Amino acid sequence: MEDINLLNYLSQNNIEVPDGISLSVVNLPSDLDRSLQIEKAKQENRHANMKFTFSEPTYSGLGDKFEWAQSCIIVSYSYLKQNNFNLGYSPGEGSIARFAKEDYYVPLKKFITLIKEHFENKNLRTAQFIDNPKHYDRLFFEQAGLGWQGKSTMMLSPGKGPWQLIGNIYVEKKFKLEKKNDYSCGSCNLCQISCPTGALDDDYVLDSTKCISYWLQSPDIIPHEMRERLGNRFYGCDECLISCPPGQDRKINISSNSSVDLIEILNTESEELVKKYNWFYIPKRDGDFLKRNAIIALANNPSKNSKDTFLKLLNSESDLIRFYCIWALWKIGEFYLLHKYLDIENEESNLVLNEYQRLNEMI
Ligand code: B12
Ligand code: SF4
Ligand code: SF4
């Protein structure tokens, strides 16, 4: 029987493609393998010790994972059309990158599950991967004709730009392939110029040790120079996406409420924060790391109540919170208050004491 086009197949089987979802397919075996590049990023420590796909590059980067799989369907969800840009922040406001404003993986998972159930009902094998450490999700995107990998390392599509999340499902069925267009960034380098930290200085390569998005989800101590560069970002970073021309056909709304109240976050219990932002990647599922992000963001974009908030948090039981509050008070020029408010004599944490001494020597 002749292979059928994927979209026609879905339509014949009454599977409707929801708004925002794009999909295409590659037939397998593909000979596609990104293991070496992922391993290289690891060797050069550009992976910043992250686990994810770096744990086992020879598997995560491999296209031909299953001998039974005849194709892989690549599904992308374009999340920005339900969103607005927010270019202006008031004092005390933090930002959340657009991909995390809500759990945009839900529509992607729902559609991929629908496809999975369809094939399984026909006794055909499937394997799905959505933001899974065992699969490099960008692997087939270009080959499937959905777009291209940009200098920001983001997968881009005409009209949608980088504002899309990607999932993959391997299936035991072949499809007719679509014509593939030859896209590229050309001489554009706006993402590289826009990146606040130089993390994209080499074309098509990201240095995660310099990436704000990485630091906001890292359990490690954020270096001083990086803390300032985080600006008012509370989770994620969008600079290399906002600057990308293929994704510019979007509504701009300067006064949209796509920001968070940082003091409100700092007044919320850490456990509550983990529940509230349950789709975020939070190290050790410990909400203190979200508070850390909020302290840094508030120090970089202070409001009139910031000082009192930081002073109150000096009584926190968490070393991490006291540690970052010391820096925050230094950043907003109120370090001298620590002599009065921080119980240095009885401070047991070396982390806190070292930070205090280090900043004390700097003023
Ligand atoms: C680890 C990870 C991160 C890390 C590292 C990101 C990175 N670029 O590797 C951090 C925390 C920094 C991160 C940040 C973000 N992430 Co992330 N992340 C992942 C994850 C889990 C693994 C990525 C991975 O394997 N990287 C390994 C490195 C080596 O791959 P790479 O950077 O793509 O490098 C390739 C190129 O350098 C290429 N290459 C080398 N030389 C050359 C030369 C040429 C000419 C070309 C064309 C290519 C090329 O080879 C490498 C391998 O293919 C995936 C989910 C998954 N399971 O795949 C999501 C994923 C990549 N993230 C995603 C998103 C949305 C983001 C953010 C936008 C979130 C935000 N707003 O803050 C940022 C974007 C930062 C950026 N510019 O990439 C999406 C991206 C979707 C898309 N349109 O591409 C993914 C696919 C999740 C998903 N399922 O949708 N992320
Ligand atoms: S997410 Fe931010 S810090 Fe990371 S590469 Fe993009 S612009 Fe640079
Ligand atoms: S900003 Fe320009 S160079 Fe960077 S990914 Fe987008 S099109 Fe490519």
Coordinates of C-alpha atoms and ligand atoms in Angstrom, one line a residue:
M1 CA 0.0 0.0 0.0
E2 CA 1.3 3.5 -0.9
D3 CA 2.4 5.8 1.9
I4 CA 0.0 8.5 2.8
N5 CA 0.7 12.1 3.8
L6 CA 0.5 12.5 7.6
L7 CA -2.1 15.3 7.7
N8 CA -4.4 13.5 5.3
Y9 CA -4.0 10.4 7.4
L10 CA -5.0 12.2 10.6
S11 CA -8.0 13.8 8.8
Q12 CA -9.2 10.5 7.5
N13 CA -9.0 9.1 11.0
N14 CA -10.9 12.1 12.4
I15 CA -7.9 13.4 14.4
E16 CA -8.2 17.2 14.4
V17 CA -5.0 19.2 14.7
P18 CA -5.7 21.9 17.4
D19 CA -4.8 25.6 17.0
G20 CA -1.2 26.3 17.6
I21 CA 0.0 22.8 16.8
S22 CA 2.2 22.1 13.8
L23 CA 3.5 18.7 12.8
S24 CA 5.6 16.8 10.3
V25 CA 7.3 13.5 10.0
V26 CA 10.6 11.9 9.1
N27 CA 10.9 8.3 8.0
L28 CA 13.3 5.9 9.8
P29 CA 16.0 4.9 9.9
S30 CA 17.3 8.4 9.6
D31 CA 21.0 8.2 10.2
L32 CA 20.6 11.3 12.3
D33 CA 22.8 11.4 15.4
R34 CA 23.6 14.4 17.5
S35 CA 25.5 12.4 20.2
L36 CA 28.9 13.8 19.3
Q37 CA 27.8 17.4 19.4
I38 CA 26.1 16.9 22.8
E39 CA 29.1 15.1 24.1
K40 CA 31.3 17.9 22.8
A41 CA 29.3 20.5 24.7
K42 CA 29.8 18.3 27.8
Q43 CA 33.6 18.0 27.2
E44 CA 33.9 21.8 26.8
N45 CA 31.8 22.3 30.0
R46 CA 29.2 24.3 28.0
H47 CA 26.6 22.1 29.6
A48 CA 27.3 23.7 33.1
N49 CA 27.0 20.3 34.7
M50 CA 23.4 19.9 33.7
K51 CA 22.0 16.3 33.5
F52 CA 19.1 16.2 31.1
T53 CA 20.3 15.0 27.6
F54 CA 23.9 15.3 28.7
S55 CA 23.6 12.3 31.1
E56 CA 23.7 9.8 28.2
P57 CA 24.4 11.6 24.9
T58 CA 24.9 8.4 22.9
Y59 CA 21.2 7.6 23.6
S60 CA 19.6 11.0 23.8
G61 CA 21.2 12.3 20.6
L62 CA 20.5 9.1 18.6
G63 CA 17.7 9.2 15.9
D64 CA 17.4 5.5 15.3
K65 CA 16.5 4.4 18.8
F66 CA 13.9 1.7 18.1
E67 CA 14.3 -1.0 15.4
W68 CA 10.5 -1.2 15.1
A69 CA 10.0 2.5 14.5
Q70 CA 9.2 3.4 10.9
S71 CA 8.8 7.1 11.4
C72 CA 9.0 9.9 14.0
I73 CA 6.3 12.5 14.1
I74 CA 7.5 15.9 15.3
V75 CA 4.9 18.1 17.0
S76 CA 5.4 21.7 17.9
Y77 CA 3.2 24.0 20.0
S78 CA 3.4 27.7 19.2
Y79 CA 2.6 29.3 22.5
L80 CA 3.0 33.0 21.9
K81 CA -0.2 33.8 20.1
Q82 CA -2.0 33.6 23.4
N83 CA 0.5 36.0 24.9
N84 CA 1.6 39.6 24.7
F85 CA 5.0 41.2 24.9
N86 CA 5.6 43.2 28.0
L87 CA 8.3 45.7 27.4
G88 CA 7.9 47.8 30.5
Y89 CA 8.2 46.8 34.2
S90 CA 7.4 48.9 37.2
P91 CA 9.7 48.8 40.3
G92 CA 9.3 45.6 42.2
E93 CA 8.1 43.6 39.2
G94 CA 9.8 40.5 37.9
S95 CA 9.5 38.7 34.6
I96 CA 8.7 35.1 33.7
A97 CA 9.8 34.0 30.2
R98 CA 6.8 33.4 27.9
F99 CA 7.3 29.7 27.6
A100 CA 6.6 29.4 31.3
K101 CA 3.7 31.8 31.8
E102 CA 1.5 28.7 32.1
D103 CA 2.1 25.0 31.5
Y104 CA 2.3 25.2 27.7
Y105 CA 3.4 21.6 27.6
V106 CA -0.2 20.6 28.3
P107 CA -1.6 21.1 24.8
L108 CA 1.5 19.4 23.3
K109 CA 1.2 16.4 25.7
K110 CA -2.6 16.1 25.0
F111 CA -2.1 16.0 21.2
I112 CA 0.8 13.6 21.3
T113 CA -1.2 11.3 23.7
L114 CA -4.1 11.4 21.2
I115 CA -1.8 10.2 18.4
K116 CA -0.3 7.6 20.7
E117 CA -3.7 6.1 21.6
H118 CA -4.7 6.1 18.0
F119 CA -1.8 4.0 16.9
E120 CA -1.9 1.7 20.0
N121 CA -5.5 1.0 19.2
K122 CA -4.3 -0.3 15.9
N123 CA -1.7 -2.5 17.7
L124 CA 1.2 -0.3 16.4
R125 CA 4.0 0.5 18.7
T126 CA 4.8 4.0 19.8
A127 CA 7.3 5.9 22.0
Q128 CA 6.8 9.5 23.0
F129 CA 9.3 12.1 24.2
I130 CA 8.4 15.6 25.4
D131 CA 11.2 17.5 27.2
N132 CA 12.6 14.1 28.3
P133 CA 16.3 13.7 29.3
K134 CA 16.5 10.6 27.1
H135 CA 15.7 12.5 23.9
Y136 CA 17.2 15.5 22.1
D137 CA 13.9 17.1 21.1
R138 CA 15.4 19.3 18.4
L139 CA 16.8 16.3 16.5
F140 CA 14.4 15.9 13.6
F141 CA 12.8 19.4 13.4
E142 CA 14.9 20.6 10.5
Q143 CA 14.8 17.3 8.6
A144 CA 11.0 17.2 8.9
G145 CA 10.8 20.5 7.1
L146 CA 9.4 22.4 10.1
G147 CA 12.1 25.1 10.1
W148 CA 15.8 25.4 11.0
Q149 CA 18.2 25.8 13.9
G150 CA 19.1 29.4 14.4
K151 CA 22.3 31.0 15.7
S152 CA 20.5 31.1 19.1
T153 CA 20.3 27.3 18.9
M154 CA 16.5 27.7 18.9
M155 CA 14.4 25.9 16.3
L156 CA 12.6 28.5 14.2
S157 CA 9.8 28.4 11.7
P158 CA 8.6 31.1 9.3
G159 CA 5.9 33.1 10.9
K160 CA 6.3 31.5 14.3
G161 CA 9.9 32.1 15.0
P162 CA 11.4 30.4 18.1
W163 CA 8.2 30.6 20.2
Q164 CA 7.4 26.9 20.1
L165 CA 7.9 23.8 22.2
I166 CA 8.7 20.5 20.7
G167 CA 7.7 16.9 21.3
N168 CA 8.3 13.7 19.3
I169 CA 6.5 10.4 18.9
Y170 CA 8.0 7.4 17.2
V171 CA 5.5 5.2 15.4
E172 CA 5.4 1.9 13.7
K173 CA 4.1 3.3 10.4
K174 CA 5.6 5.1 7.4
F175 CA 4.3 8.3 5.8
K176 CA 4.8 10.2 2.6
L177 CA 7.3 13.0 3.2
E178 CA 6.6 16.6 2.4
K179 CA 8.9 18.9 0.4
K180 CA 11.6 20.4 2.6
N181 CA 12.4 24.1 2.4
D182 CA 15.9 25.4 2.7
Y183 CA 15.8 28.1 5.4
S184 CA 18.6 29.8 7.3
C185 CA 19.5 32.8 9.5
G186 CA 21.5 34.3 6.6
S187 CA 23.6 37.2 7.8
C188 CA 21.3 38.0 10.8
N189 CA 23.0 37.9 14.2
L190 CA 20.4 39.8 16.4
C191 CA 20.2 37.1 19.0
Q192 CA 23.9 37.2 19.5
I193 CA 23.9 41.0 19.9
S194 CA 20.9 40.9 22.3
C195 CA 22.1 38.2 24.6
P196 CA 23.0 40.2 27.8
T197 CA 25.8 37.8 28.8
G198 CA 27.6 36.8 25.6
A199 CA 26.3 33.2 25.9
L200 CA 25.8 33.1 22.1
D201 CA 29.0 34.6 20.9
D202 CA 29.9 31.5 18.8
D203 CA 27.4 30.8 16.0
Y204 CA 24.9 28.0 16.6
V205 CA 26.4 27.2 20.0
L206 CA 25.2 28.1 23.5
D207 CA 27.5 28.4 26.5
S208 CA 25.1 27.4 29.3
T209 CA 27.6 28.6 31.9
K210 CA 26.7 32.2 30.7
C211 CA 23.0 31.6 30.1
I212 CA 20.5 33.4 32.4
S213 CA 17.9 30.8 31.7
Y214 CA 20.3 28.2 33.1
W215 CA 21.3 30.1 36.2
L216 CA 17.7 30.7 37.2
Q217 CA 17.3 26.9 37.4
S218 CA 20.7 26.1 38.9
P219 CA 21.2 24.9 42.4
D220 CA 24.7 26.4 42.5
I221 CA 25.6 29.8 43.9
I222 CA 25.1 32.4 41.3
P223 CA 28.3 34.4 40.7
H224 CA 28.3 38.1 41.6
E225 CA 28.7 39.4 38.0
M226 CA 25.9 37.1 36.8
R227 CA 23.5 38.3 39.6
E228 CA 23.5 41.8 38.1
R229 CA 22.9 40.4 34.6
L230 CA 19.9 38.5 35.6
G231 CA 18.1 41.9 35.8
N232 CA 14.5 41.5 37.0
R233 CA 14.1 38.0 35.5
F234 CA 12.4 35.6 37.9
Y235 CA 12.3 32.5 35.7
G236 CA 13.6 32.0 32.1
C237 CA 15.1 34.5 29.7
D238 CA 13.6 35.6 26.4
E239 CA 16.1 38.1 25.0
C240 CA 17.4 35.9 22.2
L241 CA 13.8 35.0 21.2
I242 CA 12.4 38.6 21.4
S243 CA 15.2 39.8 19.1
C244 CA 14.6 37.1 16.5
P245 CA 13.0 38.5 13.3
P246 CA 11.1 35.4 12.2
G247 CA 9.2 35.6 15.5
Q248 CA 8.3 39.3 15.3
D249 CA 4.8 39.1 13.9
R250 CA 3.2 39.4 17.3
K251 CA 1.1 41.9 19.2
I252 CA 3.0 44.3 21.4
N253 CA 1.3 45.3 24.6
I254 CA 3.5 47.4 26.8
S255 CA 1.1 47.5 29.7
S256 CA 0.1 43.8 29.7
N257 CA 0.2 42.1 33.1
S258 CA 2.7 39.5 32.3
S259 CA 4.9 40.2 35.3
V260 CA 5.1 39.0 38.9
D261 CA 5.1 40.9 42.2
L262 CA 8.5 40.0 43.7
I263 CA 7.6 41.1 47.2
E264 CA 4.5 39.0 47.1
I265 CA 6.6 36.0 46.1
L266 CA 9.0 36.7 49.0
N267 CA 6.1 36.8 51.4
T268 CA 4.8 33.4 50.2
E269 CA 5.8 30.1 51.9
S270 CA 8.4 28.2 49.8
E271 CA 6.2 25.1 49.6
E272 CA 3.3 27.2 48.3
L273 CA 5.6 28.6 45.5
V274 CA 6.5 25.1 44.4
K275 CA 2.8 24.3 44.1
K276 CA 1.9 27.5 42.4
Y277 CA 4.6 27.1 39.8
N278 CA 4.5 23.3 39.6
W279 CA 5.5 23.3 35.9
F280 CA 8.8 25.1 36.5
Y281 CA 12.1 23.2 36.7
I282 CA 13.0 23.9 40.4
P283 CA 16.2 22.4 41.8
K284 CA 15.3 19.7 44.4
R285 CA 11.7 21.0 44.2
D286 CA 12.8 23.5 46.9
G287 CA 10.9 26.8 46.7
D288 CA 13.9 28.6 48.4
F289 CA 15.5 28.6 44.9
L290 CA 12.5 30.6 43.6
K291 CA 12.9 33.0 46.5
R292 CA 16.6 33.3 45.6
N293 CA 15.6 34.4 42.1
A294 CA 13.1 36.8 43.5
I295 CA 15.6 38.4 45.8
I296 CA 18.1 39.0 43.0
A297 CA 15.4 40.3 40.7
L298 CA 14.1 42.6 43.4
A299 CA 17.6 43.9 44.1
N300 CA 18.0 44.7 40.4
N301 CA 14.6 46.3 40.1
P302 CA 13.9 47.6 43.6
S303 CA 10.7 49.2 44.8
K304 CA 10.2 51.4 47.9
N305 CA 9.5 48.3 50.1
S306 CA 12.5 46.3 49.0
K307 CA 14.8 47.3 51.9
D308 CA 12.3 46.3 54.6
T309 CA 11.6 43.0 52.8
F310 CA 15.3 42.1 52.7
L311 CA 15.8 43.2 56.3
K312 CA 12.9 40.9 57.4
L313 CA 14.3 38.0 55.5
L314 CA 17.6 38.3 57.4
N315 CA 15.7 36.3 60.1
S316 CA 14.9 33.5 57.6
E317 CA 15.9 30.0 58.7
S318 CA 17.3 29.4 55.3
D319 CA 21.0 30.1 54.8
L320 CA 20.4 30.6 51.1
I321 CA 17.9 33.3 51.7
R322 CA 20.0 35.2 54.3
F323 CA 23.0 34.8 51.9
Y324 CA 21.3 36.5 49.0
C325 CA 19.7 39.1 51.2
I326 CA 23.1 40.3 52.3
W327 CA 24.1 40.8 48.6
A328 CA 20.7 42.4 47.9
L329 CA 21.2 45.0 50.6
W330 CA 24.6 45.7 49.2
K331 CA 23.2 46.0 45.7
I332 CA 20.6 48.6 46.7
G333 CA 23.2 50.5 48.8
E334 CA 21.9 49.6 52.3
F335 CA 24.7 47.3 53.3
Y336 CA 25.6 49.5 56.3
L337 CA 22.2 48.4 57.9
L338 CA 23.6 44.9 58.3
H339 CA 25.7 45.9 61.3
K340 CA 22.4 46.5 63.1
Y341 CA 20.2 43.8 61.7
L342 CA 22.4 40.8 61.1
D343 CA 23.4 38.8 64.2
I344 CA 26.9 38.3 63.0
E345 CA 28.2 37.0 66.4
N346 CA 25.7 34.2 66.4
E347 CA 25.7 33.5 62.6
E348 CA 26.6 29.8 62.1
S349 CA 26.5 29.6 58.3
N350 CA 29.9 29.9 56.7
L351 CA 28.1 30.7 53.5
V352 CA 26.5 33.7 55.0
L353 CA 29.6 34.8 56.9
N354 CA 31.8 34.6 53.9
E355 CA 29.4 36.7 51.8
Y356 CA 29.2 39.3 54.5
Q357 CA 33.0 39.5 54.8
R358 CA 33.5 39.6 51.0
L359 CA 31.1 42.4 50.5
N360 CA 32.3 44.3 53.6
E361 CA 35.8 44.3 52.1
M362 CA 34.4 45.7 48.8
I363 CA 32.8 48.8 50.3
Ligands
B12_1 C1 19.2 21.5 28.6 C2 18.1 22.4 28.0 C3 18.3 23.8 28.2 C4 19.6 24.4 28.8 C5 20.6 24.4 27.6 C6 20.0 24.9 26.3 C7 20.7 24.4 25.0 N1 20.7 25.2 24.0 O1 21.3 23.3 25.0 C8 19.1 25.8 29.3 C9 18.7 25.7 30.7 C10 20.1 26.9 29.1 C11 17.9 26.0 28.4 C12 17.3 27.2 28.0 C13 16.2 27.4 27.2 N2 15.4 26.4 26.8 CO1 15.8 24.5 27.0 N3 16.1 22.6 26.9 C14 17.1 21.9 27.3 C15 16.8 20.4 26.9 C16 16.3 19.7 28.2 C17 18.0 19.7 26.3 C18 18.8 20.5 25.2 C19 20.0 19.8 24.8 O2 20.0 18.6 24.6 N4 21.1 20.6 24.5 C20 22.3 20.0 24.0 C21 23.0 21.0 23.2 C22 24.4 20.5 22.8 O3 22.2 21.2 22.0 P1 22.0 22.6 21.2 O4 22.3 23.7 22.1 O5 20.7 22.5 20.5 O6 23.3 22.5 20.3 C23 23.2 22.0 18.9 C24 23.8 23.1 18.0 O7 24.9 23.7 18.7 C25 24.3 22.2 16.9 N5 25.3 22.8 16.2 C26 26.7 22.8 16.5 N6 27.3 23.4 15.5 C27 26.4 23.8 14.5 C28 26.6 24.5 13.3 C29 25.4 24.7 12.6 C30 25.6 25.4 11.3 C31 24.1 24.3 13.0 C32 22.9 24.6 12.2 C33 24.0 23.7 14.3 C34 25.2 23.4 15.0 O8 24.7 20.9 17.5 C35 24.1 20.8 18.8 C36 23.4 19.5 18.9 O9 22.5 19.4 17.8 C37 15.7 20.6 25.8 C38 14.6 19.4 25.9 C39 15.2 18.2 25.3 N7 15.0 17.1 26.0 O10 15.7 18.2 24.2 C40 15.0 21.9 26.2 C41 14.7 22.9 25.0 C42 15.9 22.9 24.1 N8 14.5 24.2 25.6 C43 13.6 24.9 25.1 C44 13.3 26.2 25.5 C45 12.0 26.8 25.1 C46 14.3 27.0 26.2 C47 14.3 28.5 26.5 C48 13.7 29.3 25.3 C49 13.5 28.8 27.8 C50 13.6 30.3 28.2 N9 12.8 31.2 27.6 O11 14.3 30.6 29.2 C51 15.8 28.7 26.7 C52 16.5 29.0 25.4 C53 18.0 29.1 25.5 C54 18.7 28.9 24.1 N10 19.1 29.9 23.4 O12 18.8 27.7 23.7 C55 12.9 24.2 24.0 C56 13.3 24.8 22.7 C57 12.3 24.8 21.6 C58 12.9 25.4 20.3 N11 12.0 26.1 19.6 O13 14.0 25.1 19.9 C59 13.3 22.7 24.2 C60 13.5 21.8 23.0 C61 12.2 22.0 25.1 C62 11.0 21.6 24.3 N12 10.7 20.3 24.4 O14 10.4 22.3 23.6 N13 17.4 24.8 27.9
SF4_2 S1 18.2 32.7 27.1 FE1 19.1 34.8 27.6 S2 21.1 34.5 28.4 FE2 20.5 32.6 27.5 S3 21.3 32.7 25.4 FE3 19.2 33.5 25.3 S4 19.5 35.8 25.6 FE4 21.4 34.8 26.2
SF4_3 S1 18.0 36.4 15.7 FE1 18.7 36.1 13.6 S2 20.5 34.9 13.8 FE2 19.4 34.7 15.8 S3 18.2 32.8 15.5 FE3 16.9 34.6 14.9 S4 17.2 34.7 12.7 FE4 18.9 33.5 13.5

